[in-house]
Amino acid sequence: KALPVVDRARRVVGIVTLADFLRGASLDLHADWATRLRQLIRPTPSTHSDKAEVVGQIMSRQVQVASADRPLADLVPLFAATGHHHIPIVGDEARLVGILTQSDLVAALARVDRL
C-alpha cells in the first residue's frame, strides 16, 4: 500500500501511496478509482501532458523514517501521532533496508507480550 522512493544511493526521498496515485489521477470524480489509475499510468502519446509522468511528481516528500536499531516501543507513538501506516527503515548512511507496517508492529509487540 506504500512504496518508499529512493535516490541512487538508496536514501529515502519520499513515499508513494495509493492516495498519492489517486490525487495524481484524473479529477473525473465520476470514474471509479481503477479507471482513474489506468488513465494515470497510460503513456501520453504527445510531447506535453498535464498529468504526472514520474513518481517524483506524485510522491509525498515529507516522510518519517526510523533507524533499524530503534526500539519497537519508540515507533508506537510515530504511528499513533502521524496516522502513517508505513515507516521506511534505514540502516547505515541512511540507506533503505526495509519498511515497517502497523501490522508488523502489532505482530512483533504481540510476540513480545507472549514471552
GROMACS .gro file of C-alpha atoms in nm:
model
  115
    1LYS     CA    1   0.000   0.000   0.000
    2ALA     CA    2   0.305   0.226   0.016
    3LEU     CA    3   0.640   0.227  -0.157
    4PRO     CA    4   0.945   0.419  -0.041
    5VAL     CA    5   1.111   0.627  -0.313
    6VAL     CA    6   1.490   0.627  -0.300
    7ASP     CA    7   1.768   0.812  -0.477
    8ARG     CA    8   2.064   0.643  -0.645
    9ALA     CA    9   2.233   0.599  -0.308
   10ARG     CA   10   1.921   0.420  -0.171
   11ARG     CA   11   1.838   0.711   0.060
   12VAL     CA   12   1.467   0.771   0.116
   13VAL     CA   13   1.348   1.085  -0.064
   14GLY     CA   14   0.974   1.022  -0.043
   15ILE     CA   15   0.695   0.769  -0.025
   16VAL     CA   16   0.415   0.695  -0.269
   17THR     CA   17   0.079   0.554  -0.163
   18LEU     CA   18  -0.245   0.465  -0.338
   19ALA     CA   19  -0.380   0.802  -0.218
   20ASP     CA   20  -0.088   0.975  -0.396
   21PHE     CA   21  -0.172   0.788  -0.717
   22LEU     CA   22  -0.537   0.884  -0.692
   23ARG     CA   23  -0.451   1.250  -0.630
   24GLY     CA   24  -0.237   1.243  -0.944
   25ALA     CA   25  -0.504   1.066  -1.145
   26SER     CA   26  -0.784   1.225  -1.341
   27LEU     CA   27  -1.010   1.455  -1.146
   28ASP     CA   28  -1.310   1.295  -1.316
   29LEU     CA   29  -1.489   1.207  -0.995
   30HIS     CA   30  -1.750   1.007  -1.187
   31ALA     CA   31  -1.489   0.749  -1.290
   32ASP     CA   32  -1.407   0.467  -1.050
   33TRP     CA   33  -1.061   0.461  -0.893
   34ALA     CA   34  -0.938   0.176  -1.118
   35THR     CA   35  -1.024   0.376  -1.432
   36ARG     CA   36  -0.857   0.686  -1.291
   37LEU     CA   37  -0.546   0.486  -1.204
   38ARG     CA   38  -0.531   0.332  -1.555
   39GLN     CA   39  -0.556   0.681  -1.707
   40LEU     CA   40  -0.267   0.797  -1.490
   41ILE     CA   41  -0.030   0.514  -1.580
   42ARG     CA   42  -0.115   0.502  -1.952
   43PRO     CA   43   0.171   0.665  -2.151
   44THR     CA   44   0.094   1.002  -2.307
   45PRO     CA   45   0.147   0.992  -2.686
   46SER     CA   46   0.217   1.365  -2.719
   47THR     CA   47   0.521   1.558  -2.601
   48HIS     CA   48   0.321   1.753  -2.341
   49SER     CA   49   0.100   1.627  -2.063
   50ASP     CA   50  -0.072   1.786  -1.766
   51LYS     CA   51  -0.069   1.457  -1.579
   52ALA     CA   52   0.212   1.327  -1.365
   53GLU     CA   53   0.464   1.119  -1.561
   54VAL     CA   54   0.721   1.030  -1.294
   55VAL     CA   55   0.687   0.918  -0.933
   56GLY     CA   56   0.855   1.234  -0.805
   57GLN     CA   57   0.553   1.433  -0.920
   58ILE     CA   58   0.306   1.244  -0.700
   59MET     CA   59   0.510   1.117  -0.404
   60SER     CA   60   0.488   1.263  -0.056
   61ARG     CA   61   0.822   1.427   0.018
   62GLN     CA   62   0.764   1.456   0.393
   63VAL     CA   63   0.843   1.105   0.507
   64GLN     CA   64   0.913   0.980   0.857
   65VAL     CA   65   1.191   0.721   0.869
   66ALA     CA   66   1.329   0.516   1.158
   67SER     CA   67   1.669   0.359   1.207
   68ALA     CA   68   1.696  -0.019   1.202
   69ASP     CA   69   1.824  -0.022   1.561
   70ARG     CA   70   1.540   0.187   1.706
   71PRO     CA   71   1.335   0.007   1.974
   72LEU     CA   72   0.990  -0.105   1.861
   73ALA     CA   73   0.825   0.071   2.156
   74ASP     CA   74   0.957   0.405   2.023
   75LEU     CA   75   0.769   0.355   1.697
   76VAL     CA   76   0.422   0.320   1.851
   77PRO     CA   77   0.384   0.698   1.906
   78LEU     CA   78   0.504   0.765   1.550
   79PHE     CA   79   0.225   0.554   1.405
   80ALA     CA   80  -0.033   0.690   1.651
   81ALA     CA   81   0.056   1.060   1.623
   82THR     CA   82   0.105   1.082   1.248
   83GLY     CA   83  -0.158   0.845   1.117
   84HIS     CA   84   0.102   0.678   0.896
   85HIS     CA   85   0.058   0.313   0.815
   86HIS     CA   86   0.414   0.256   0.689
   87ILE     CA   87   0.754   0.376   0.808
   88PRO     CA   88   1.064   0.319   0.595
   89ILE     CA   89   1.352   0.170   0.795
   90VAL     CA   90   1.704   0.293   0.726
   91GLY     CA   91   2.041   0.148   0.813
   92ASP     CA   92   2.396   0.270   0.771
   93GLU     CA   93   2.432   0.602   0.591
   94ALA     CA   94   2.052   0.644   0.598
   95ARG     CA   95   2.005   0.381   0.324
   96LEU     CA   96   1.672   0.199   0.296
   97VAL     CA   97   1.676  -0.151   0.445
   98GLY     CA   98   1.302  -0.217   0.471
   99ILE     CA   99   0.960  -0.086   0.558
  100LEU     CA  100   0.764  -0.141   0.879
  101THR     CA  101   0.384  -0.150   0.873
  102GLN     CA  102   0.137  -0.114   1.156
  103SER     CA  103   0.060  -0.485   1.116
  104ASP     CA  104   0.430  -0.572   1.152
  105LEU     CA  105   0.449  -0.364   1.469
  106VAL     CA  106   0.137  -0.516   1.626
  107ALA     CA  107   0.259  -0.869   1.545
  108ALA     CA  108   0.602  -0.800   1.698
  109LEU     CA  109   0.453  -0.649   2.012
  110ALA     CA  110   0.217  -0.947   2.047
  111ARG     CA  111   0.514  -1.186   2.028
  112VAL     CA  112   0.698  -0.987   2.296
  113ASP     CA  113   0.386  -0.989   2.514
  114ARG     CA  114   0.373  -1.370   2.497
  115LEU     CA  115   0.728  -1.409   2.627
   0.00000   0.00000   0.00000
